[in-house]
CSV table of C-alpha atoms and ligand atoms in Angstrom, one decimal:
chain,number,residue,atom,x,y,z
A,1,MET,CA,85.7,65.5,88.8
A,2,LEU,CA,89.2,64.8,89.8
A,3,VAL,CA,92.0,67.0,88.4
A,4,THR,CA,95.5,65.2,88.6
A,5,GLY,CA,98.9,65.5,87.1
A,6,ALA,CA,99.4,69.2,87.7
A,7,SER,CA,103.0,70.5,88.0
A,8,GLU,CA,101.5,72.5,90.9
A,9,VAL,CA,98.1,73.8,92.2
A,10,LEU,CA,98.0,77.3,93.1
A,11,THR,CA,95.2,77.4,95.8
A,12,CYS,CA,95.4,81.1,96.9
A,13,ALA,CA,94.0,79.8,100.1
A,14,ALA,CA,96.7,80.9,102.5
A,15,PRO,CA,95.8,83.5,104.7
A,16,ALA,CA,97.1,87.0,104.2
A,17,ASP,CA,99.0,87.2,107.2
A,18,ALA,CA,100.8,84.1,106.5
A,19,PRO,CA,104.6,84.3,106.0
A,20,GLY,CA,105.1,84.9,102.4
A,21,PRO,CA,102.7,86.1,99.9
A,22,GLY,CA,100.5,83.1,100.2
A,23,ALA,CA,99.7,81.8,96.8
A,24,GLY,CA,99.3,78.4,98.4
A,25,ARG,CA,101.4,76.3,96.2
A,26,ILE,CA,100.9,72.4,96.1
A,27,PRO,CA,103.6,70.9,93.9
A,28,GLY,CA,102.1,67.9,92.0
A,29,GLY,CA,98.7,68.8,93.5
A,30,ALA,CA,95.2,67.5,92.9
A,31,VAL,CA,91.6,68.7,93.1
A,32,ALA,CA,88.4,67.0,93.6
A,33,VAL,CA,85.0,68.6,92.5
A,34,GLY,CA,81.7,67.6,93.5
A,35,GLY,CA,78.8,69.3,91.7
A,36,ALA,CA,79.7,73.1,91.7
A,37,ARG,CA,82.0,73.1,94.7
A,38,VAL,CA,85.7,71.9,95.5
A,39,LEU,CA,85.6,69.0,97.8
A,40,ALA,CA,89.2,68.6,98.4
A,41,VAL,CA,92.7,69.9,97.5
A,42,GLY,CA,96.1,68.6,98.3
A,43,THR,CA,98.5,65.9,97.2
A,44,GLU,CA,96.8,63.3,95.0
A,45,ALA,CA,97.1,60.9,98.0
A,46,HIS,CA,95.6,63.3,100.3
A,47,VAL,CA,92.6,63.9,98.0
A,48,ARG,CA,91.7,60.4,97.2
A,49,GLU,CA,91.7,59.7,101.0
A,50,ALA,CA,89.5,62.9,101.7
A,51,CYS,CA,86.8,61.8,99.2
A,52,ASP,CA,85.7,58.8,97.3
A,53,CYS,CA,86.8,59.4,93.7
A,54,SER,CA,86.1,56.0,92.3
A,55,ALA,CA,83.4,57.3,90.0
A,56,ALA,CA,85.1,60.7,89.3
A,57,ALA,CA,85.8,61.8,85.8
A,58,VAL,CA,89.5,62.2,85.8
A,59,VAL,CA,91.1,65.2,84.0
A,60,ASP,CA,94.8,65.1,83.5
A,61,ALA,CA,96.3,68.6,83.6
A,62,GLU,CA,99.6,67.0,81.9
A,63,GLY,CA,102.2,68.8,83.8
A,64,CYS,CA,100.4,72.2,83.7
A,65,VAL,CA,99.3,74.5,86.5
A,66,VAL,CA,96.1,74.6,88.0
A,67,ALA,CA,94.9,78.1,89.5
A,68,PRO,CA,91.5,79.4,90.6
A,69,GLY,CA,89.5,81.2,87.9
A,70,PHE,CA,90.4,84.9,87.7
A,71,VAL,CA,88.0,87.6,89.3
A,72,ASP,CA,88.4,90.7,87.0
A,73,ALA,CA,87.6,93.3,89.7
A,74,HIS,CA,86.9,96.4,87.6
A,75,THR,CA,85.3,96.7,84.1
A,76,HIS,CA,83.3,98.9,82.1
A,77,LEU,CA,82.4,96.1,79.6
A,78,VAL,CA,78.9,97.3,78.4
A,79,PHE,CA,79.3,100.3,76.0
A,80,GLY,CA,78.1,101.5,72.7
A,81,GLY,CA,80.3,102.3,69.7
A,82,SER,CA,84.1,102.2,69.7
A,83,ARG,CA,86.9,104.9,70.5
A,84,VAL,CA,89.5,103.1,68.4
A,85,ARG,CA,89.9,106.3,66.3
A,86,GLU,CA,90.6,108.3,69.6
A,87,TYR,CA,93.1,105.8,70.8
A,88,ALA,CA,94.9,105.7,67.5
A,89,ALA,CA,95.1,109.6,67.1
A,90,ARG,CA,96.2,110.0,70.7
A,91,LEU,CA,99.2,108.0,70.5
A,92,THR,CA,101.0,110.8,68.6
A,93,ARG,CA,98.6,113.7,69.7
A,94,SER,CA,97.3,115.7,72.6
A,95,ARG,CA,93.6,115.6,73.4
A,96,GLU,CA,93.0,119.0,72.2
A,97,GLN,CA,94.7,118.0,68.8
A,98,VAL,CA,92.4,115.1,68.5
A,99,GLU,CA,89.2,117.0,69.1
A,100,GLU,CA,90.3,119.5,66.5
A,101,LEU,CA,90.4,116.6,64.0
A,102,GLY,CA,86.7,116.3,64.9
A,103,ILE,CA,87.2,113.3,67.0
A,104,GLN,CA,85.2,113.2,70.1
A,105,THR,CA,87.0,111.9,73.1
A,106,GLY,CA,86.5,110.5,76.7
A,107,ILE,CA,83.7,109.2,78.7
A,108,MET,CA,81.2,111.7,77.2
A,109,ALA,CA,82.1,110.4,73.5
A,110,THR,CA,80.9,107.0,74.7
A,111,VAL,CA,77.9,108.4,76.4
A,112,ALA,CA,76.4,109.7,73.0
A,113,MET,CA,77.3,106.2,71.3
A,114,THR,CA,75.7,104.2,74.1
A,115,ARG,CA,72.5,106.2,74.5
A,116,SER,CA,71.9,105.7,70.8
A,117,GLU,CA,72.1,101.9,71.1
A,118,ASP,CA,69.3,99.6,72.2
A,119,ALA,CA,69.7,97.0,74.8
A,120,ASP,CA,70.1,94.1,72.1
A,121,THR,CA,73.0,95.9,70.3
A,122,LEU,CA,74.7,96.7,73.5
A,123,PHE,CA,74.4,93.0,74.5
A,124,ALA,CA,75.5,91.4,71.3
A,125,ALA,CA,78.7,93.7,71.6
A,126,ALA,CA,79.5,92.7,75.3
A,127,SER,CA,78.8,89.2,75.0
A,128,PRO,CA,81.8,88.3,72.8
A,129,ARG,CA,84.0,90.5,75.1
A,130,LEU,CA,83.0,88.1,77.8
A,131,ASP,CA,83.9,85.2,75.6
A,132,GLU,CA,87.3,86.6,75.2
A,133,MET,CA,87.7,87.2,79.0
A,134,LEU,CA,86.7,83.6,79.7
A,135,ALA,CA,89.4,82.2,77.3
A,136,HIS,CA,91.7,84.3,79.3
A,137,GLY,CA,90.7,82.5,82.6
A,138,THR,CA,88.1,85.1,83.9
A,139,THR,CA,85.2,83.2,85.7
A,140,THR,CA,83.8,86.2,87.4
A,141,ALA,CA,83.8,89.9,86.4
A,142,GLU,CA,82.6,93.3,88.0
A,143,SER,CA,80.7,95.4,85.3
A,144,LYS,CA,79.7,98.9,85.8
A,145,SER,CA,77.1,101.2,84.2
A,146,GLY,CA,78.1,104.9,83.7
A,147,TYR,CA,77.8,105.4,79.8
A,148,GLY,CA,74.0,106.4,80.0
A,149,LEU,CA,74.0,109.1,82.6
A,150,ASP,CA,70.3,109.4,82.5
A,151,VAL,CA,67.6,107.2,84.2
A,152,SER,CA,66.6,105.1,81.4
A,153,SER,CA,70.1,104.6,79.9
A,154,GLU,CA,71.6,103.6,83.2
A,155,LEU,CA,68.7,101.2,83.7
A,156,LYS,CA,69.5,100.0,80.2
A,157,LEU,CA,73.1,99.2,80.9
A,158,LEU,CA,72.3,97.4,84.2
A,159,GLN,CA,69.7,95.4,82.5
A,160,VAL,CA,72.3,94.3,80.1
A,161,ASN,CA,74.5,93.3,83.0
A,162,ARG,CA,71.7,91.0,84.2
A,163,ARG,CA,71.1,89.4,80.6
A,164,LEU,CA,74.9,88.9,80.5
A,165,HIS,CA,74.9,87.2,83.9
A,166,ASP,CA,72.0,85.0,82.9
A,167,SER,CA,73.3,83.9,79.5
A,168,HIS,CA,77.1,83.6,80.0
A,169,ALA,CA,79.4,81.2,81.9
A,170,ILE,CA,81.1,84.3,83.7
A,171,ASP,CA,79.3,85.6,86.7
A,172,ILE,CA,78.7,89.4,86.7
A,173,VAL,CA,79.0,91.5,89.8
A,174,SER,CA,76.8,94.5,88.7
A,175,THR,CA,77.8,98.2,89.7
A,176,PHE,CA,75.7,101.2,89.4
A,177,MET,CA,77.9,104.1,88.3
A,178,GLY,CA,75.7,106.9,87.3
A,179,ALA,CA,78.2,109.1,88.8
A,180,HIS,CA,81.0,108.5,86.0
A,181,ASP,CA,80.8,111.8,84.5
A,182,PHE,CA,78.3,114.8,84.4
A,183,PRO,CA,75.8,115.2,81.6
A,184,PRO,CA,76.4,118.5,80.1
A,185,ASP,CA,73.0,119.8,79.9
A,186,ARG,CA,72.0,120.5,83.4
A,187,PRO,CA,73.8,121.8,86.6
A,188,ARG,CA,75.9,119.4,88.2
A,189,GLU,CA,74.2,119.6,91.7
A,190,ALA,CA,70.9,118.7,90.0
A,191,TYR,CA,72.4,115.6,88.5
A,192,VAL,CA,73.7,114.6,91.8
A,193,ASP,CA,70.2,115.0,93.0
A,194,GLU,CA,68.9,112.8,90.3
A,195,VAL,CA,71.5,110.1,90.9
A,196,ILE,CA,70.4,110.1,94.6
A,197,ASP,CA,66.6,110.6,94.4
A,198,GLU,CA,65.7,108.8,90.9
A,199,MET,CA,68.5,106.5,90.1
A,200,ILE,CA,69.3,104.8,93.2
A,201,PRO,CA,66.0,103.9,94.1
A,202,ARG,CA,65.1,102.6,90.8
A,203,VAL,CA,68.4,100.5,90.7
A,204,VAL,CA,67.6,99.1,94.1
A,205,ASP,CA,63.8,98.5,93.5
A,206,GLU,CA,64.7,96.4,90.3
A,207,GLY,CA,67.4,94.6,92.0
A,208,LEU,CA,69.9,95.8,89.2
A,209,ALA,CA,73.2,96.1,91.1
A,210,GLY,CA,74.9,95.4,94.2
A,211,PHE,CA,77.4,98.2,94.4
A,212,CYS,CA,77.5,101.8,93.7
A,213,ASP,CA,80.6,103.6,92.6
A,214,VAL,CA,81.5,107.1,91.7
A,215,PHE,CA,84.5,108.8,89.7
A,216,CYS,CA,86.0,111.0,92.6
A,217,ASP,CA,88.6,113.1,91.0
A,218,GLU,CA,89.6,116.7,89.8
A,219,GLY,CA,86.9,117.7,87.1
A,220,TYR,CA,84.6,114.9,88.1
A,221,TYR,CA,83.0,114.2,91.3
A,222,SER,CA,84.2,116.2,94.6
A,223,ILE,CA,84.8,114.5,97.8
A,224,GLU,CA,81.5,116.0,99.1
A,225,GLN,CA,79.5,114.9,95.9
A,226,SER,CA,81.0,111.4,96.2
A,227,ARG,CA,80.3,111.2,99.9
A,228,ARG,CA,76.5,112.1,99.3
A,229,ILE,CA,76.2,109.7,96.5
A,230,LEU,CA,77.9,106.7,98.1
A,231,GLU,CA,76.1,107.2,101.4
A,232,ALA,CA,72.8,107.5,99.6
A,233,GLY,CA,73.7,104.2,97.9
A,234,LEU,CA,74.7,102.5,101.3
A,235,ALA,CA,71.4,103.7,102.9
A,236,ALA,CA,69.5,102.2,100.2
A,237,GLY,CA,71.5,98.8,100.4
A,238,LEU,CA,74.1,99.2,97.6
A,239,ALA,CA,77.8,98.4,98.9
A,240,ALA,CA,80.3,101.2,98.0
A,241,LYS,CA,83.3,101.2,95.6
A,242,ILE,CA,85.1,104.2,94.6
A,243,HIS,CA,87.5,105.4,91.5
A,244,ALA,CA,89.8,107.5,93.8
A,245,ASP,CA,92.8,109.5,93.2
A,246,GLN,CA,93.4,108.4,89.6
A,247,TYR,CA,94.5,111.9,88.4
A,248,SER,CA,94.8,114.1,91.3
A,249,ASP,CA,95.0,113.8,95.0
A,250,LEU,CA,91.5,114.9,96.2
A,251,GLY,CA,91.6,112.6,99.2
A,252,GLY,CA,89.6,109.8,97.7
A,253,GLY,CA,91.3,107.1,99.7
A,254,ASP,CA,90.7,109.0,102.9
A,255,LEU,CA,86.8,108.9,101.9
A,256,ALA,CA,87.2,105.2,101.1
A,257,ALA,CA,88.5,104.6,104.7
A,258,ASP,CA,85.8,106.9,106.2
A,259,LEU,CA,83.0,105.0,104.4
A,260,GLY,CA,84.4,101.6,104.6
A,261,THR,CA,84.0,101.2,100.9
A,262,VAL,CA,84.5,97.5,99.8
A,263,SER,CA,87.3,98.6,97.3
A,264,ALA,CA,88.8,101.7,96.2
A,265,ASP,CA,90.2,101.6,92.6
A,266,HIS,CA,93.2,103.2,90.8
A,267,LEU,CA,94.7,105.3,93.6
A,268,ASN,CA,97.6,106.6,91.6
A,269,PHE,CA,97.9,109.9,93.8
A,270,THR,CA,97.0,108.4,97.2
A,271,ARG,CA,99.6,109.1,99.8
A,272,ALA,CA,100.9,106.6,102.2
A,273,ALA,CA,98.6,107.8,105.1
A,274,GLY,CA,95.8,107.4,103.1
A,275,LEU,CA,96.7,103.8,102.1
A,276,GLU,CA,97.3,103.1,105.8
A,277,ARG,CA,93.9,104.3,106.7
A,278,MET,CA,92.3,102.2,104.0
A,279,ALA,CA,94.1,99.1,105.1
A,280,ALA,CA,93.0,99.7,108.8
A,281,ALA,CA,89.4,100.0,107.3
A,282,GLY,CA,89.6,96.7,105.4
A,283,VAL,CA,89.2,98.6,101.9
A,284,VAL,CA,90.5,96.4,99.0
A,285,ALA,CA,92.9,98.4,96.8
A,286,VAL,CA,92.3,97.5,93.2
A,287,LEU,CA,95.3,97.7,90.9
A,288,MET,CA,94.8,98.3,87.1
A,289,PRO,CA,98.1,98.4,85.3
A,290,LEU,CA,96.6,98.2,81.8
A,291,ILE,CA,94.5,101.3,82.0
A,292,ASP,CA,97.4,103.3,83.0
A,293,PHE,CA,99.4,101.8,80.1
A,294,ALA,CA,96.6,102.5,77.7
A,295,VAL,CA,96.3,106.0,78.7
A,296,GLY,CA,99.9,106.6,79.1
A,297,HIS,CA,99.6,107.6,82.8
A,298,PRO,CA,102.1,110.0,84.2
A,299,LYS,CA,102.0,108.4,87.7
A,300,PRO,CA,102.0,104.7,87.4
A,301,ILE,CA,101.4,102.8,90.7
A,302,ARG,CA,104.2,101.6,92.9
A,303,ALA,CA,102.5,98.9,94.4
A,304,ARG,CA,105.1,97.9,97.1
A,305,GLY,CA,103.6,100.8,98.9
A,306,TRP,CA,100.4,99.2,98.9
A,307,VAL,CA,101.9,96.1,100.3
A,308,ASP,CA,103.9,97.9,102.9
A,309,ALA,CA,100.6,99.6,104.0
A,310,GLY,CA,99.2,96.2,104.7
A,311,LEU,CA,96.5,96.4,102.0
A,312,GLU,CA,94.6,93.5,100.5
A,313,ILE,CA,95.0,94.0,96.7
A,314,GLY,CA,92.5,93.2,94.0
A,315,LEU,CA,93.5,93.3,90.1
A,316,GLY,CA,91.3,94.6,87.3
A,317,THR,CA,91.6,94.9,83.4
A,318,ASP,CA,89.5,98.1,83.6
A,319,LEU,CA,88.2,97.0,80.1
A,320,CYS,CA,86.5,100.1,78.8
A,321,PRO,CA,86.4,102.0,75.6
A,322,GLY,CA,89.5,104.2,76.6
A,323,GLY,CA,91.7,101.0,77.5
A,324,TYR,CA,90.7,97.8,75.7
A,325,SER,CA,92.1,94.7,77.2
A,326,VAL,CA,90.2,91.6,78.4
A,327,SER,CA,93.4,89.9,79.5
A,328,MET,CA,94.0,89.1,83.3
A,329,PRO,CA,97.2,87.2,82.5
A,330,LEU,CA,98.5,90.5,80.8
A,331,ALA,CA,97.4,92.4,83.8
A,332,ILE,CA,99.2,90.2,86.1
A,333,GLN,CA,102.5,90.3,83.8
A,334,PHE,CA,102.2,94.0,84.1
A,335,ALA,CA,101.5,94.1,87.8
A,336,CYS,CA,104.6,92.2,88.4
A,337,ARG,CA,107.1,93.8,86.1
A,338,TRP,CA,105.7,97.4,86.0
A,339,ASN,CA,104.0,97.7,89.3
A,340,GLY,CA,106.3,95.6,91.5
A,341,LEU,CA,104.1,92.6,92.7
A,342,SER,CA,105.7,89.5,93.2
A,343,PRO,CA,104.1,86.6,91.1
A,344,GLU,CA,102.5,85.2,94.2
A,345,GLU,CA,101.2,88.5,95.3
A,346,ALA,CA,99.8,89.2,91.6
A,347,LEU,CA,98.0,85.9,91.5
A,348,ARG,CA,96.6,86.3,94.8
A,349,ALA,CA,95.3,89.9,93.7
A,350,ALA,CA,93.9,88.3,90.6
A,351,THR,CA,91.9,85.8,92.5
A,352,VAL,CA,91.1,86.0,96.1
A,353,GLY,CA,91.7,89.6,96.5
A,354,SER,CA,89.6,90.6,93.6
A,355,ALA,CA,86.8,88.4,95.1
A,356,ARG,CA,87.0,90.3,98.3
A,357,ALA,CA,86.9,93.7,96.1
A,358,CYS,CA,83.5,92.4,94.8
A,359,GLY,CA,82.4,91.2,98.1
A,360,LEU,CA,82.6,87.5,97.3
A,361,GLU,CA,83.8,85.1,99.8
A,362,ASP,CA,82.9,82.0,98.2
A,363,ARG,CA,85.3,82.0,95.2
A,364,GLY,CA,88.9,83.1,94.5
A,365,SER,CA,90.8,80.2,96.1
A,366,ILE,CA,90.7,76.5,95.6
A,367,ALA,CA,89.5,75.1,99.1
A,368,PRO,CA,86.9,72.8,100.1
A,369,GLY,CA,83.5,74.2,99.9
A,370,ALA,CA,84.6,77.2,97.6
A,371,ILE,CA,82.9,77.5,94.1
A,372,ALA,CA,84.8,75.1,91.8
A,373,ASP,CA,86.0,77.9,89.4
A,374,LEU,CA,89.4,76.5,87.9
A,375,GLN,CA,91.8,77.1,85.2
A,376,VAL,CA,94.6,74.9,83.7
A,377,TRP,CA,97.7,76.9,82.1
A,378,ASP,CA,99.9,75.4,79.5
A,379,VAL,CA,103.2,76.4,81.4
A,380,PRO,CA,105.1,74.7,84.1
A,381,SER,CA,104.9,77.2,86.9
A,382,LEU,CA,103.4,80.5,88.0
A,383,GLU,CA,106.8,82.2,87.1
A,384,ASP,CA,106.6,81.0,83.6
A,385,MET,CA,103.2,82.7,82.9
A,386,VAL,CA,104.6,86.0,84.5
A,387,TYR,CA,107.8,85.6,82.2
A,388,ARG,CA,105.9,85.1,79.0
A,389,ILE,CA,104.8,88.6,78.4
A,390,GLY,CA,101.7,88.7,76.2
A,391,HIS,CA,101.2,85.0,76.5
A,392,ASN,CA,97.8,83.8,77.3
A,393,PRO,CA,98.5,80.6,79.3
A,394,VAL,CA,94.8,79.4,79.6
A,395,ARG,CA,94.2,76.0,78.2
A,396,SER,CA,91.0,75.2,79.7
A,397,VAL,CA,88.4,76.7,82.2
A,398,ILE,CA,86.3,75.1,84.7
A,399,LYS,CA,83.2,77.1,86.0
A,400,ASN,CA,80.9,75.9,88.7
A,401,GLY,CA,82.7,72.4,88.3
A,402,LYS,CA,82.0,72.1,84.4
A,403,VAL,CA,84.6,72.5,81.8
A,404,VAL,CA,83.3,75.6,79.8
A,405,ALA,CA,86.4,76.5,77.8
B,501,NIG,O1,88.2,103.3,85.0
B,501,NIG,N1,88.2,106.6,85.5
B,501,NIG,C1,87.1,106.7,84.8
B,501,NIG,N2,86.7,105.7,84.0
B,501,NIG,C2,87.4,104.8,83.3
B,501,NIG,C3,87.6,105.3,82.0
B,501,NIG,C4,86.5,105.3,81.1
B,501,NIG,C5,86.8,105.8,79.6
B,501,NIG,O2,87.7,106.2,79.2
B,501,NIG,O3,85.7,105.6,78.9
B,501,NIG,C6,88.5,104.3,84.1
B,501,NIG,O4,89.6,104.4,83.8
B,502,FE,FE1,86.6,102.5,85.9
């Protein structure tokens, strides 16, 4: 396949330390794809010289932008039921007032609704969410368990992840997050032991996840509990992620740096010293403006501080029952206007940065040898896409070298 006629190709292949933010823009560029991989990228003349395109199917991008498929670095896309009543009621009321109305709130409300649904029902609800994500340019998505909080329910969620990965164009990066909350029916330390002694071994034996994540925050997992769980995951072969410092300053960023987690996500309360330590340890910081918007977060991220600290940044929708958006374009639009990233920084976060947050080196940029996950936008430039707030620019999506949407 030869993609030509783009207004610009955004390769996202420039190194992070290059001058400028590095979206790797090629005005009027072209891309050649062979099988599932990118063969060549550059000006059309360069691409035609680099490979024999005589038998290629030519795709005319008609003056549109060509970019790498998005990697959504953080979702909770498999869950039972709906929290729409909570969301609507919380727009004008406190959490306490909403509970007085008899509406259950938060993670535990979803845990009850998730435990009571079988795998087929959970799969049937998650699959159209993935369709919508694909229509918004996402070609790889991370997906966490964490609404089961017992052995069989956590395994059920991860088995749904596997089915989604096998049946859908989007690749799923599966994360075990038994430490998302505490089940109320037993002592907290006993549950931490269950996560470590029963869940992690089963997850690893059955090959159901590549990552282990914990919700490290006031009222949730302490630094010590988080460390124990993530270290147990690492010892068993699960790479580490952490929900850090979303609502309080427990020092989750420092723990991420100590353990060398692949990513640390949220980070609303992480101080500059913690951010710098994370950068030195190579931890990718994952920005999620849409969840902060959905919960009316009191402390939205000032992401200039992340850039100044030298962090590689990833971007996620944080699609979850508490904040429902599938849209990486919207996340980019917010990351720019609300969090202070430049368009090139935000695009890089949504592609190559997020791929690194998921431990993936083979995607996120348009470069020879990379997986051919591409998208075409119906706008003339990256800046137009950032400017048109709420617009979904995605006109077509190519996954593993094939047009899928
Ligand atoms: O990433 N921080 C913890 N978990 C989710 C929210 C989960 C929910 O509201 O169900 C998050 O923001
Ligand atoms: Fe989350």
